[in-house]
mmCIF file with all atom_site columns, C-alpha atoms in Angstrom:
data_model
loop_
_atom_site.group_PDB
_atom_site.id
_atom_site.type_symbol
_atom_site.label_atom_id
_atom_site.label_alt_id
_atom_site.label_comp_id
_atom_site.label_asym_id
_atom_site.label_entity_id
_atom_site.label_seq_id
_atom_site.pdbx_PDB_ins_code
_atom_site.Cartn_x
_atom_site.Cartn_y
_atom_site.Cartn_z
_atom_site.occupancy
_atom_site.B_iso_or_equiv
_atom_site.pdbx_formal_charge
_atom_site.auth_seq_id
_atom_site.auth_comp_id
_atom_site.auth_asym_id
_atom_site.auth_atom_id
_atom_site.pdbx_PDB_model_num
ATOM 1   C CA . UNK A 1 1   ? 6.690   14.695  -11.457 1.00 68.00 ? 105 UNK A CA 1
ATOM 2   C CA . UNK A 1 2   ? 7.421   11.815  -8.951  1.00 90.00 ? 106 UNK A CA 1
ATOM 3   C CA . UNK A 1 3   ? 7.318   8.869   -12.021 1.00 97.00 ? 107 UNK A CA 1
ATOM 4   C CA . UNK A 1 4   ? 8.105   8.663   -15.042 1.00 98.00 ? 108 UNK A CA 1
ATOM 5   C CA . UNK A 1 5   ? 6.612   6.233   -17.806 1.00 98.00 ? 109 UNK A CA 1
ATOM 6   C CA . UNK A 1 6   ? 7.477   2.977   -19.471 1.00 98.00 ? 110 UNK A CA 1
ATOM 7   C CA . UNK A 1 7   ? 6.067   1.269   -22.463 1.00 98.00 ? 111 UNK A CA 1
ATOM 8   C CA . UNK A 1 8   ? 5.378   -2.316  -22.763 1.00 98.00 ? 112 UNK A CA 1
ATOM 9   C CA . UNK A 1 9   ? 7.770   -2.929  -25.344 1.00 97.00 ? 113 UNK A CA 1
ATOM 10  C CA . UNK A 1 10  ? 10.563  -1.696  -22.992 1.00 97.00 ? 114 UNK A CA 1
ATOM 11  C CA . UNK A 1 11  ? 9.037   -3.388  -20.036 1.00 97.00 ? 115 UNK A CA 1
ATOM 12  C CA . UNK A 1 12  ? 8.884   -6.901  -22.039 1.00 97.00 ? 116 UNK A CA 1
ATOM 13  C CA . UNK A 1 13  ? 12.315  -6.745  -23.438 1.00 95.00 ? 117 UNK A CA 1
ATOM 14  C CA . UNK A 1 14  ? 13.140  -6.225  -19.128 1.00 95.00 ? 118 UNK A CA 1
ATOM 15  C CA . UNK A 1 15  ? 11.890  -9.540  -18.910 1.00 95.00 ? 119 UNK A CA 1
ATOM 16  C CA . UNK A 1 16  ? 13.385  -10.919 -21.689 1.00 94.00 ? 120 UNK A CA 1
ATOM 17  C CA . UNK A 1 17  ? 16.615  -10.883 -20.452 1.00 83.00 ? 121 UNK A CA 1
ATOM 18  C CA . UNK A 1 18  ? 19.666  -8.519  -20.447 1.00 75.00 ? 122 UNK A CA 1
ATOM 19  C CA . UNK A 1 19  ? 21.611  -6.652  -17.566 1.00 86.00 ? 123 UNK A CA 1
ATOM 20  C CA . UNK A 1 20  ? 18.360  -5.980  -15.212 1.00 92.00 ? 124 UNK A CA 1
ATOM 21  C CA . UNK A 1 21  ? 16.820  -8.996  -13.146 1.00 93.00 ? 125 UNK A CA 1
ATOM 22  C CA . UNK A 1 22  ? 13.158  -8.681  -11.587 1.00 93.00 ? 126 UNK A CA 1
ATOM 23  C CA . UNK A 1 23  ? 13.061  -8.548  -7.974  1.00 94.00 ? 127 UNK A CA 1
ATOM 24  C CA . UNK A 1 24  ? 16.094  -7.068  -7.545  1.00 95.00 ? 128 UNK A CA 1
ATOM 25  C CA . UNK A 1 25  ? 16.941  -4.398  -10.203 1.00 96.00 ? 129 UNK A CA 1
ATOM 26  C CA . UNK A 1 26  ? 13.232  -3.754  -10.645 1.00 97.00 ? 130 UNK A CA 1
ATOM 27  C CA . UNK A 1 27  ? 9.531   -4.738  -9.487  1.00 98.00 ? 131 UNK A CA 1
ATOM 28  C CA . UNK A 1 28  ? 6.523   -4.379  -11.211 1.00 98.00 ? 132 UNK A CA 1
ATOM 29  C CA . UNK A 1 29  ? 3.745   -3.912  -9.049  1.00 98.00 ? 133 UNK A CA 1
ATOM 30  C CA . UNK A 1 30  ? 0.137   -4.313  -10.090 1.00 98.00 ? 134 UNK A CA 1
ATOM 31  C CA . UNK A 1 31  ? -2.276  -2.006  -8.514  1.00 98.00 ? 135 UNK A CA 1
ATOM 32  C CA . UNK A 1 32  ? -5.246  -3.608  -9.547  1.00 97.00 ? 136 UNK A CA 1
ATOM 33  C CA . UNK A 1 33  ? -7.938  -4.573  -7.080  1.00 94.00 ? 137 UNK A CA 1
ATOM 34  C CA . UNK A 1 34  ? -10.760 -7.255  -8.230  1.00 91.00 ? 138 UNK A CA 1
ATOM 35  C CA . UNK A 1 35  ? -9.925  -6.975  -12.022 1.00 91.00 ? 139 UNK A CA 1
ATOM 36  C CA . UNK A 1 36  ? -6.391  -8.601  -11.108 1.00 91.00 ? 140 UNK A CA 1
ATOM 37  C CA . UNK A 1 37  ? -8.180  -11.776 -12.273 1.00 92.00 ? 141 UNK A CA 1
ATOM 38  C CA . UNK A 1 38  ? -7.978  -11.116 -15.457 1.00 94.00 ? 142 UNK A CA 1
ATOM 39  C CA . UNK A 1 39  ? -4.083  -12.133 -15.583 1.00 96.00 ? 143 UNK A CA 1
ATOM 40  C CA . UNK A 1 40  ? -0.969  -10.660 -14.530 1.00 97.00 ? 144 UNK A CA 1
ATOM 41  C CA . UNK A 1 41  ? 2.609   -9.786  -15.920 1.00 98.00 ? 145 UNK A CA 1
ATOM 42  C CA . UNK A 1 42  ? 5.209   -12.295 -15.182 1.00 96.00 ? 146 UNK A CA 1
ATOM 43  C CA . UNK A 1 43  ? 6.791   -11.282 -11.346 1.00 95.00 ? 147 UNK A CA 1
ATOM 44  C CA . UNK A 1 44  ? 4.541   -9.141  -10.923 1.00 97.00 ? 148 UNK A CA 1
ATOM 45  C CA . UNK A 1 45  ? 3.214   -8.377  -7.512  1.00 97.00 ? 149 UNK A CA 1
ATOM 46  C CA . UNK A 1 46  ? -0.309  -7.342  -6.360  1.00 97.00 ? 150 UNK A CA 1
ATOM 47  C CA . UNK A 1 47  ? -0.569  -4.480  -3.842  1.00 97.00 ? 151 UNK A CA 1
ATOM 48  C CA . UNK A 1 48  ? -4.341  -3.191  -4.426  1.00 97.00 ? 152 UNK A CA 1
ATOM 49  C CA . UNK A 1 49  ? -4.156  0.441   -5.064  1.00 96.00 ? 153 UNK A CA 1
ATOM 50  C CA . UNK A 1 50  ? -6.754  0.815   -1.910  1.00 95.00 ? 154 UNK A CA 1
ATOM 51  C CA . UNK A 1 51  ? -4.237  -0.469  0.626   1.00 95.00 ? 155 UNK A CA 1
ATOM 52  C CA . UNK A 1 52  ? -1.965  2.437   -0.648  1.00 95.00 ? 156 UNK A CA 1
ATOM 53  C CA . UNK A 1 53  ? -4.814  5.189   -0.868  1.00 94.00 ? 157 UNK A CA 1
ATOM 54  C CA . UNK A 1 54  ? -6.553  4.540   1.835   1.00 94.00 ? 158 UNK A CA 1
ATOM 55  C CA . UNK A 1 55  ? -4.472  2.984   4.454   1.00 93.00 ? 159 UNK A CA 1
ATOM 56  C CA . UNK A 1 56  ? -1.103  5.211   4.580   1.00 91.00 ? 160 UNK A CA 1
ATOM 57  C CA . UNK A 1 57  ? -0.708  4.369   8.336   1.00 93.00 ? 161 UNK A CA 1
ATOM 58  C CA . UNK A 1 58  ? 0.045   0.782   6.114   1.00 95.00 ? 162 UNK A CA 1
ATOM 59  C CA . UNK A 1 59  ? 2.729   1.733   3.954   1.00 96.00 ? 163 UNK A CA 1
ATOM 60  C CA . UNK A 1 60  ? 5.834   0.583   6.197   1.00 96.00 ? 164 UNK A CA 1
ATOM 61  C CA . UNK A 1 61  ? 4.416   -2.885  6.284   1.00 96.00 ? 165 UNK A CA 1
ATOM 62  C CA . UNK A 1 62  ? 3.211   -2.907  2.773   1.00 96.00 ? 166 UNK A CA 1
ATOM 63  C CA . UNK A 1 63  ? 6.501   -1.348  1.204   1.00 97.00 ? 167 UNK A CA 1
ATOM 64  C CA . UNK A 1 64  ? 8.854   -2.839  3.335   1.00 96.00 ? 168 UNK A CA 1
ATOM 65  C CA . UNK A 1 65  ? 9.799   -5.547  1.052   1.00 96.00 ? 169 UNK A CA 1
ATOM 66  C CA . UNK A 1 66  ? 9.925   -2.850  -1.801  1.00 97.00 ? 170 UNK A CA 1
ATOM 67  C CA . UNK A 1 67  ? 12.696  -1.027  -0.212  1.00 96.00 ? 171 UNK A CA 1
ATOM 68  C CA . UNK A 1 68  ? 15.758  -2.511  -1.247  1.00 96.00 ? 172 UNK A CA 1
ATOM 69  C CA . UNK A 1 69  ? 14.744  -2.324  -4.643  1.00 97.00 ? 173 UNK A CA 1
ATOM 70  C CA . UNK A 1 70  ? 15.698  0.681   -6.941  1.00 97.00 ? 174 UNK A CA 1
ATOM 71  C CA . UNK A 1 71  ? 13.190  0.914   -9.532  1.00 98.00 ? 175 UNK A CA 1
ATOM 72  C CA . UNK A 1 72  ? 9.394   0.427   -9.244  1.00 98.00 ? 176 UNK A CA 1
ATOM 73  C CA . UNK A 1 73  ? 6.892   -0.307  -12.160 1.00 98.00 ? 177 UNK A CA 1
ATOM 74  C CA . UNK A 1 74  ? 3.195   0.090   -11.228 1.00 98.00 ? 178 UNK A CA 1
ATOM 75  C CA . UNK A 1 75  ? -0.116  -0.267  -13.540 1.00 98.00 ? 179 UNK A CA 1
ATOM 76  C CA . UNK A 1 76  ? -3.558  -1.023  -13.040 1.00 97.00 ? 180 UNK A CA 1
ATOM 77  C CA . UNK A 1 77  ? -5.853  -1.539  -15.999 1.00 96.00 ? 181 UNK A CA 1
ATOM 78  C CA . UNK A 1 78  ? -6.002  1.453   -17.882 1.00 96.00 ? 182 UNK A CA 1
ATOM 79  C CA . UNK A 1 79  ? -2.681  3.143   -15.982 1.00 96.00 ? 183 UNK A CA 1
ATOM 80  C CA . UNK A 1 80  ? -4.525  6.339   -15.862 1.00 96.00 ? 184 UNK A CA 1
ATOM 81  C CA . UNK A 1 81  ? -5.726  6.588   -12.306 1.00 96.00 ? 185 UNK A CA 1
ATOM 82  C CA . UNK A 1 82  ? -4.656  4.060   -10.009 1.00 97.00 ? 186 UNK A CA 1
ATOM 83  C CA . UNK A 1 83  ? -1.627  3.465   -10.982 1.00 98.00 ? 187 UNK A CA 1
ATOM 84  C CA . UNK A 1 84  ? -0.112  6.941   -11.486 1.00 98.00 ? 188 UNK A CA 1
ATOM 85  C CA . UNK A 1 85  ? -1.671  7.700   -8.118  1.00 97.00 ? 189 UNK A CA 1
ATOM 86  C CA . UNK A 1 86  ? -0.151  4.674   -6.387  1.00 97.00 ? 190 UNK A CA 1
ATOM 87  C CA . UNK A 1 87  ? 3.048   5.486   -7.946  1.00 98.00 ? 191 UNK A CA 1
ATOM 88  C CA . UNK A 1 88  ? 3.103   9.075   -7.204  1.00 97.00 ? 192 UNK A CA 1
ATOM 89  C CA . UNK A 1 89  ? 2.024   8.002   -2.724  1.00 97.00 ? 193 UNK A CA 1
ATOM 90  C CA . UNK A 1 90  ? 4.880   5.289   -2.738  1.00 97.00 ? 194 UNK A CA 1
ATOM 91  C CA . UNK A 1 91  ? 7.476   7.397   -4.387  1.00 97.00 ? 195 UNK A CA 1
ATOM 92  C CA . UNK A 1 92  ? 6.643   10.498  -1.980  1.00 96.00 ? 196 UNK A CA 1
ATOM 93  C CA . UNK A 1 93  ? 6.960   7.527   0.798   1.00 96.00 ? 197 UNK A CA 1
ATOM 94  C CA . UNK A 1 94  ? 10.675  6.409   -0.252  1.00 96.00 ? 198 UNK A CA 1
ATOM 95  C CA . UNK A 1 95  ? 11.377  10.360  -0.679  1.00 95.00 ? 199 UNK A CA 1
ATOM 96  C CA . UNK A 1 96  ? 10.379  11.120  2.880   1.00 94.00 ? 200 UNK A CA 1
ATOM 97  C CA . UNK A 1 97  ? 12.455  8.264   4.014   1.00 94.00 ? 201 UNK A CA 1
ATOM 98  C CA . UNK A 1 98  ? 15.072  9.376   2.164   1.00 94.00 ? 202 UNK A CA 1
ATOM 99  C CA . UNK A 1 99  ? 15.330  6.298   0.069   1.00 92.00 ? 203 UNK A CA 1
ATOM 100 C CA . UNK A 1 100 ? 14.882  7.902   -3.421  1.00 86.00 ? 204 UNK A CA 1
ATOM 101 C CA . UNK A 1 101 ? 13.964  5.435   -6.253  1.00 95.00 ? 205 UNK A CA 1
ATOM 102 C CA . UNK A 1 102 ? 13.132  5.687   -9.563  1.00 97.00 ? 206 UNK A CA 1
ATOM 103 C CA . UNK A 1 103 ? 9.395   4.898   -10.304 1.00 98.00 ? 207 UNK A CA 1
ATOM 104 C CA . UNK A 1 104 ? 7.560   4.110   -13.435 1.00 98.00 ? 208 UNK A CA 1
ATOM 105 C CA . UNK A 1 105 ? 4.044   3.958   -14.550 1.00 98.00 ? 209 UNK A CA 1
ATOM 106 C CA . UNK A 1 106 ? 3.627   1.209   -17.596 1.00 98.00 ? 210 UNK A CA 1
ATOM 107 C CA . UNK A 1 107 ? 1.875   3.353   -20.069 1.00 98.00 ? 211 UNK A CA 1
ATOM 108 C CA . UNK A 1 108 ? -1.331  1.844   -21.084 1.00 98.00 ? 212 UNK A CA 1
ATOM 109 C CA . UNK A 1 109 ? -1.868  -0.251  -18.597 1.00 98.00 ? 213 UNK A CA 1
ATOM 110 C CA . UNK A 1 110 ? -2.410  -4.207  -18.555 1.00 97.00 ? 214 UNK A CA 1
ATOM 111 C CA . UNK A 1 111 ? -4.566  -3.569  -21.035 1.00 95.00 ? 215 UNK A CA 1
ATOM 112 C CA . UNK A 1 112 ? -2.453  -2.668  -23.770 1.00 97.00 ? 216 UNK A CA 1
ATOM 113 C CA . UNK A 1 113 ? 0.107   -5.060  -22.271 1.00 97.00 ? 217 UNK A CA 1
ATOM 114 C CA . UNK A 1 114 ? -2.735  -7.849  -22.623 1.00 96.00 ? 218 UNK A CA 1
ATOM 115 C CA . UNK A 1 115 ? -3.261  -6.951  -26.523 1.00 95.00 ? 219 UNK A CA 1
ATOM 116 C CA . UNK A 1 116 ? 0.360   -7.179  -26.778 1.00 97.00 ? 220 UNK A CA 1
ATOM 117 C CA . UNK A 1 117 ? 1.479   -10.054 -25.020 1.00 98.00 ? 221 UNK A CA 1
ATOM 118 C CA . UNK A 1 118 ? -1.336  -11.524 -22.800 1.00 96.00 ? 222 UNK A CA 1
ATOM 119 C CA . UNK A 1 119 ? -1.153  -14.924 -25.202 1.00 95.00 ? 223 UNK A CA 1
ATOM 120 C CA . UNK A 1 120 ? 2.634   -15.181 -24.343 1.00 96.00 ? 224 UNK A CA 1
ATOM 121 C CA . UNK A 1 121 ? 3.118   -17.549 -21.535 1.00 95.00 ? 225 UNK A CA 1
ATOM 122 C CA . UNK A 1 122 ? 7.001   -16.437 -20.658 1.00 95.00 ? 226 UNK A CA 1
ATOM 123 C CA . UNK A 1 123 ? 5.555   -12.576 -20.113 1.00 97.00 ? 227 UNK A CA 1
ATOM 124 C CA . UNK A 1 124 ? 1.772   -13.116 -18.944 1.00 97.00 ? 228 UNK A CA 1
ATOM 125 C CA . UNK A 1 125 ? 0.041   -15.554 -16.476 1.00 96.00 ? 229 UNK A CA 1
ATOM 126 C CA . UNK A 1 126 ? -3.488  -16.353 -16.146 1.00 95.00 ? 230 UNK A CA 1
ATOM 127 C CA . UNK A 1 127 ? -4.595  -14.147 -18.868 1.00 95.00 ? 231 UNK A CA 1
ATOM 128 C CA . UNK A 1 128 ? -8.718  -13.880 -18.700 1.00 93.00 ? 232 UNK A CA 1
ATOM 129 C CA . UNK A 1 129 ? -9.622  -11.360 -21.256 1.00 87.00 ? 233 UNK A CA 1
ATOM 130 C CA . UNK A 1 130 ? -13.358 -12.431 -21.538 1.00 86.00 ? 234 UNK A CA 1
ATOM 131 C CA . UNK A 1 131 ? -13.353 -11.350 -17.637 1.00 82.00 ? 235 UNK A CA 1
ATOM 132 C CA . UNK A 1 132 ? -12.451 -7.715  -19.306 1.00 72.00 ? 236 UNK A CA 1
ATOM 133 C CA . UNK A 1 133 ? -15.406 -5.082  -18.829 1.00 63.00 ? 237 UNK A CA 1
ATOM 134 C CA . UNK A 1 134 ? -16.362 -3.576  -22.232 1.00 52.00 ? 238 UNK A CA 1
#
C-alpha cells in the first residue's frame, strides 16, 4: 500500500500543537471538488481530486509546492474514493521521482472530521453542514 491512514483525533491533536508544524512537517490536502464549500480543516489546501485523476501531464505544476514537504494528508468527503485514489497517484508521483514521502488518508473523511470538530473555529473554517447531501 502507497498510504497509510490517520484518524481525526490524531490529525487534530497535529494541529493542536506539539513537535510537527503544518506546511512544513505536514500538509493536509483536501481533494474535494464542489462539496469543498461545505468547510475545510484549518491549513488545509484544495487540489480537486480531478486535476490529479485526470490531468497527470499536471502533476509537476500541481505538486510542485508539495515537494519539500515529508508527509501528506489527503481526504475528500467520505475518504473512501477520492481521496485514497489521490493519495495513492501523488505518492506513486514522489516515488518515481525518487522523493519518497509518507502519505496519509484521514480516515472518515471531512465528514467525520465535521461531526467531530466542524463547530471548533481553531481546527475548522467555513463549516456549512446544511450544504451536506443526505
Amino acid at each position: 500500500m502507497e498510504y497509510d491512514y490517520i484518524d481525526a483525533e490524531e490529525l487534530a491533536q497535529l494541529l493542536q500543537g506539539g513537535d510537527l508544524t503544518s506546511g512544513k512537517d505536514f500538509k493536509i490536502v483536501d481533494v474535494r471538488d464542489d462539496d469543498h464549500i461545505t468547510g475545510q480543516i484549518h491549513s488545509s489546501i484544495n487540489i480537486p481530486s480531478t486535476s490529479l485523476i485526470y490531468n497527470p501531464h499536471l502533476l509537476p505544476n500541481i505538486l510542485s509546492p508539495l515537494a519539500p514537504i515529508p508527509w501528506l494528508i489527503f481526504h475528500c468527503a467520505l475518504s473512501q474514493q477520492r481521496g485514497p485514489k489521490s493519495a495513492r497517484i501523488v505518492a506513486e508521483y514522489f516515488k518515481e521521482l525518487g522523493k519518497a514521502k509518507r502519505v496519509s488518508v484521514l480516515r472518515g473523511g471531512f465528514i467525520r472530521w465535521g461531526e467531530l470538530y466542524g463547530k471548533n473555529g481553531n481546527l475548522t473554517k467555513n463549516y456549512r453542514p446544511d450544504l451536506l447531501e443526505d
